[in-house]
Amino acid sequence: GADLDVSVLLPRHHRHGECAVAFHAAAALCRHAADRSAAATDGVYARRVERPRLYSPNAIATWARTQLVQHRLEETWVVSLNSRNHVLRFDRVGTGGSDHCHVDAREALAPAVCCRASGIVLLHTHPSSDPEPSIQDVATTRKLRTSAQTLNIVLLDHLVLSDSGYVSMLEKGLLDGGRGGAVMRRPVFADEVD
């Protein structure tokens, strides 16, 4: 479609500066995701899913196993969640080889921006039986978390799934920035019970 000047949707006092730049960037991500969704004819880029409530890493892993079939290649998926942790979207954002998967921040965050998600969970398949995240997996997750924070989206967790189980980067404490003593408070799932 024709480009729309989205700045008219902002209040007059926010049409210039950082707010307008962030708004235009989010609108561009939405257009990009819509283009990708329209171009995806194989039906696996974005999956229509029921809207279950995912409240813990174990609940996410259990649900994800019902959504994902056996994979021979590494894939990365994003689960977009609302503020009550109900699934809004479930999108494949990266496909790699048998031992790696490149994920672009624009691809990973575009679906969440489009559905106005308040949080995301990354899911990453390991075709091997070892669900342990690599150093590159952790570094990529931290970069995505920083990018998501810019858009007021919380990266709640990154689960690595394999035939033998799963590893939650949240549960292993791998989501912090590794800055010595400065540890960020871990994201809390809505209505999480201790």
Short mmCIF file of C-alpha atoms in Angstrom, two decimals:
data_model
loop_
_atom_site.label_atom_id
_atom_site.label_comp_id
_atom_site.label_asym_id
_atom_site.label_seq_id
_atom_site.Cartn_x
_atom_site.Cartn_y
_atom_site.Cartn_z
CA GLY A 1 0.00 0.00 0.00
CA ALA A 2 0.87 3.66 -0.09
CA ASP A 3 3.11 5.02 2.64
CA LEU A 4 1.20 6.75 5.41
CA ASP A 5 2.71 9.60 7.42
CA VAL A 6 2.38 7.93 10.81
CA SER A 7 3.56 11.05 12.65
CA VAL A 8 -0.01 12.36 12.46
CA LEU A 9 -0.91 9.63 14.96
CA LEU A 10 1.40 11.18 17.56
CA PRO A 11 0.30 14.06 19.80
CA ARG A 12 1.52 17.36 18.36
CA HIS A 13 4.19 17.86 21.05
CA HIS A 14 5.76 14.41 20.25
CA ARG A 15 6.02 14.74 16.47
CA HIS A 16 9.70 15.67 16.56
CA GLY A 17 12.70 14.24 18.36
CA GLU A 18 13.31 10.82 19.90
CA CYS A 19 9.63 9.92 20.30
CA ALA A 20 8.94 10.45 16.60
CA VAL A 21 12.07 8.52 15.59
CA ALA A 22 11.07 5.54 17.75
CA PHE A 23 7.51 5.69 16.45
CA HIS A 24 8.66 5.76 12.81
CA ALA A 25 11.04 2.86 13.48
CA ALA A 26 8.21 0.82 15.03
CA ALA A 27 5.93 1.61 12.06
CA ALA A 28 8.66 0.51 9.65
CA LEU A 29 9.04 -2.76 11.58
CA CYS A 30 5.29 -3.35 11.29
CA ARG A 31 5.35 -2.72 7.54
CA HIS A 32 8.33 -5.06 7.20
CA ALA A 33 6.60 -7.81 9.20
CA ALA A 34 3.40 -7.40 7.19
CA ASP A 35 5.41 -7.71 3.97
CA ARG A 36 7.12 -10.86 5.31
CA SER A 37 3.82 -12.38 6.43
CA ALA A 38 2.23 -11.68 3.07
CA ALA A 39 5.23 -13.18 1.27
CA ALA A 40 5.26 -16.33 3.39
CA THR A 41 3.34 -18.79 1.31
CA ASP A 42 4.52 -21.95 3.04
CA GLY A 43 2.48 -21.17 6.16
CA VAL A 44 5.30 -21.70 8.63
CA TYR A 45 6.65 -18.16 9.08
CA ALA A 46 3.76 -17.23 11.37
CA ARG A 47 1.47 -19.76 12.95
CA ARG A 48 -2.05 -19.14 14.13
CA VAL A 49 -2.23 -20.47 17.64
CA GLU A 50 -4.66 -20.70 20.46
CA ARG A 51 -4.08 -18.05 23.10
CA PRO A 52 -2.81 -20.08 26.04
CA ARG A 53 -1.38 -18.39 29.08
CA LEU A 54 2.31 -19.18 29.53
CA TYR A 55 3.40 -18.44 33.07
CA SER A 56 6.73 -20.27 33.50
CA PRO A 57 9.66 -21.64 31.50
CA ASN A 58 8.29 -25.18 31.97
CA ALA A 59 4.85 -24.16 30.68
CA ILE A 60 6.47 -22.51 27.66
CA ALA A 61 8.60 -25.58 26.89
CA THR A 62 5.60 -27.90 27.20
CA TRP A 63 3.48 -25.69 24.92
CA ALA A 64 6.31 -25.20 22.41
CA ARG A 65 6.79 -28.94 21.98
CA THR A 66 3.16 -29.19 20.82
CA GLN A 67 3.76 -26.43 18.24
CA LEU A 68 7.11 -27.44 16.80
CA VAL A 69 7.72 -30.59 14.85
CA GLN A 70 10.99 -32.52 14.67
CA HIS A 71 13.65 -30.25 13.17
CA ARG A 72 16.89 -31.19 11.46
CA LEU A 73 18.07 -27.57 11.39
CA GLU A 74 18.32 -24.95 14.07
CA GLU A 75 15.38 -22.55 14.08
CA THR A 76 14.55 -19.55 16.22
CA TRP A 77 10.95 -18.63 17.04
CA VAL A 78 9.48 -15.70 18.93
CA VAL A 79 6.45 -16.04 21.16
CA SER A 80 4.81 -12.60 21.53
CA LEU A 81 2.86 -12.20 24.79
CA ASN A 82 0.48 -9.62 26.19
CA SER A 83 0.83 -8.24 29.74
CA ARG A 84 -1.00 -11.29 31.15
CA ASN A 85 1.28 -13.72 29.26
CA HIS A 86 -1.35 -14.83 26.76
CA VAL A 87 0.15 -15.78 23.40
CA LEU A 88 -0.51 -13.17 20.72
CA ARG A 89 1.71 -14.56 17.95
CA PHE A 90 4.20 -17.33 17.32
CA ASP A 91 6.67 -16.58 14.52
CA ARG A 92 9.74 -18.23 13.04
CA VAL A 93 12.39 -15.52 12.81
CA GLY A 94 15.48 -17.50 11.86
CA THR A 95 16.54 -20.73 10.21
CA GLY A 96 20.10 -21.94 10.19
CA GLY A 97 22.19 -25.02 9.63
CA SER A 98 22.61 -28.08 11.78
CA ASP A 99 24.67 -26.22 14.37
CA HIS A 100 23.89 -22.49 14.18
CA CYS A 101 21.12 -20.01 13.43
CA HIS A 102 21.57 -16.31 12.67
CA VAL A 103 18.87 -14.04 14.11
CA ASP A 104 18.44 -10.44 12.97
CA ALA A 105 17.01 -8.11 15.64
CA ARG A 106 14.59 -6.54 13.12
CA GLU A 107 13.19 -9.95 12.20
CA ALA A 108 12.95 -11.05 15.82
CA LEU A 109 11.19 -7.93 17.10
CA ALA A 110 8.94 -7.04 14.15
CA PRO A 111 6.14 -9.51 15.04
CA ALA A 112 6.07 -8.30 18.66
CA VAL A 113 5.89 -4.67 17.59
CA CYS A 114 3.07 -5.39 15.15
CA CYS A 115 0.87 -7.07 17.74
CA ARG A 116 1.89 -4.59 20.46
CA ALA A 117 3.29 -7.33 22.67
CA SER A 118 4.56 -6.37 26.09
CA GLY A 119 6.90 -9.34 26.29
CA ILE A 120 8.58 -11.97 24.16
CA VAL A 121 10.11 -15.37 24.69
CA LEU A 122 12.69 -16.71 22.26
CA LEU A 123 12.57 -20.41 21.41
CA HIS A 124 15.53 -21.99 19.71
CA THR A 125 15.76 -25.58 18.56
CA HIS A 126 18.95 -27.62 18.80
CA PRO A 127 18.76 -30.65 16.48
CA SER A 128 21.44 -32.33 18.60
CA SER A 129 20.35 -33.81 21.89
CA ASP A 130 22.22 -31.10 23.83
CA PRO A 131 20.00 -28.16 24.85
CA GLU A 132 22.89 -26.25 26.42
CA PRO A 133 23.11 -22.72 24.88
CA SER A 134 26.34 -21.74 23.18
CA ILE A 135 28.31 -18.60 24.00
CA GLN A 136 26.96 -17.13 20.74
CA ASP A 137 23.38 -17.99 21.78
CA VAL A 138 23.82 -16.07 25.04
CA ALA A 139 25.47 -13.07 23.32
CA THR A 140 22.71 -12.88 20.71
CA THR A 141 20.05 -13.08 23.43
CA ARG A 142 21.59 -10.21 25.35
CA LYS A 143 21.75 -8.05 22.22
CA LEU A 144 18.09 -8.83 21.46
CA ARG A 145 17.13 -8.01 25.04
CA THR A 146 18.76 -4.59 24.73
CA SER A 147 17.03 -3.95 21.39
CA ALA A 148 13.67 -5.03 22.82
CA GLN A 149 14.08 -2.72 25.83
CA THR A 150 14.40 0.21 23.44
CA LEU A 151 10.89 -0.62 22.21
CA ASN A 152 9.50 -1.22 25.74
CA ILE A 153 9.28 -4.95 25.11
CA VAL A 154 10.57 -7.28 27.82
CA LEU A 155 12.53 -10.35 26.75
CA LEU A 156 11.22 -12.73 29.41
CA ASP A 157 13.27 -15.81 28.54
CA HIS A 158 15.12 -17.71 25.84
CA LEU A 159 14.53 -21.46 25.83
CA VAL A 160 16.75 -23.86 23.93
CA LEU A 161 14.81 -27.00 23.05
CA SER A 162 16.21 -30.39 22.06
CA ASP A 163 15.06 -34.00 22.06
CA SER A 164 16.51 -34.50 25.53
CA GLY A 165 14.86 -31.49 27.20
CA TYR A 166 15.22 -27.74 27.41
CA VAL A 167 17.36 -25.07 29.02
CA SER A 168 15.88 -21.78 30.19
CA MET A 169 18.39 -18.93 30.08
CA LEU A 170 16.26 -17.18 32.71
CA GLU A 171 16.52 -20.14 35.10
CA LYS A 172 20.28 -20.45 34.47
CA GLY A 173 20.82 -16.72 35.15
CA LEU A 174 22.18 -16.09 31.65
CA LEU A 175 19.99 -13.08 30.84
CA ASP A 176 21.99 -10.64 32.95
CA GLY A 177 24.65 -8.55 31.26
CA GLY A 178 27.56 -10.19 33.05
CA ARG A 179 28.78 -6.81 34.37
CA GLY A 180 30.47 -7.95 37.54
CA GLY A 181 28.23 -7.22 40.51
CA ALA A 182 25.54 -5.36 38.54
CA VAL A 183 22.83 -7.97 38.13
CA MET A 184 19.50 -6.95 36.64
CA ARG A 185 16.36 -8.13 38.37
CA ARG A 186 15.04 -11.03 36.34
CA PRO A 187 11.79 -10.51 34.44
CA VAL A 188 8.81 -11.91 36.29
CA PHE A 189 6.04 -13.71 34.48
CA ALA A 190 2.57 -12.31 35.19
CA ASP A 191 0.97 -13.94 38.23
CA GLU A 192 4.06 -16.05 38.82
CA VAL A 193 3.72 -18.14 41.95
CA ASP A 194 6.81 -18.66 44.11
#
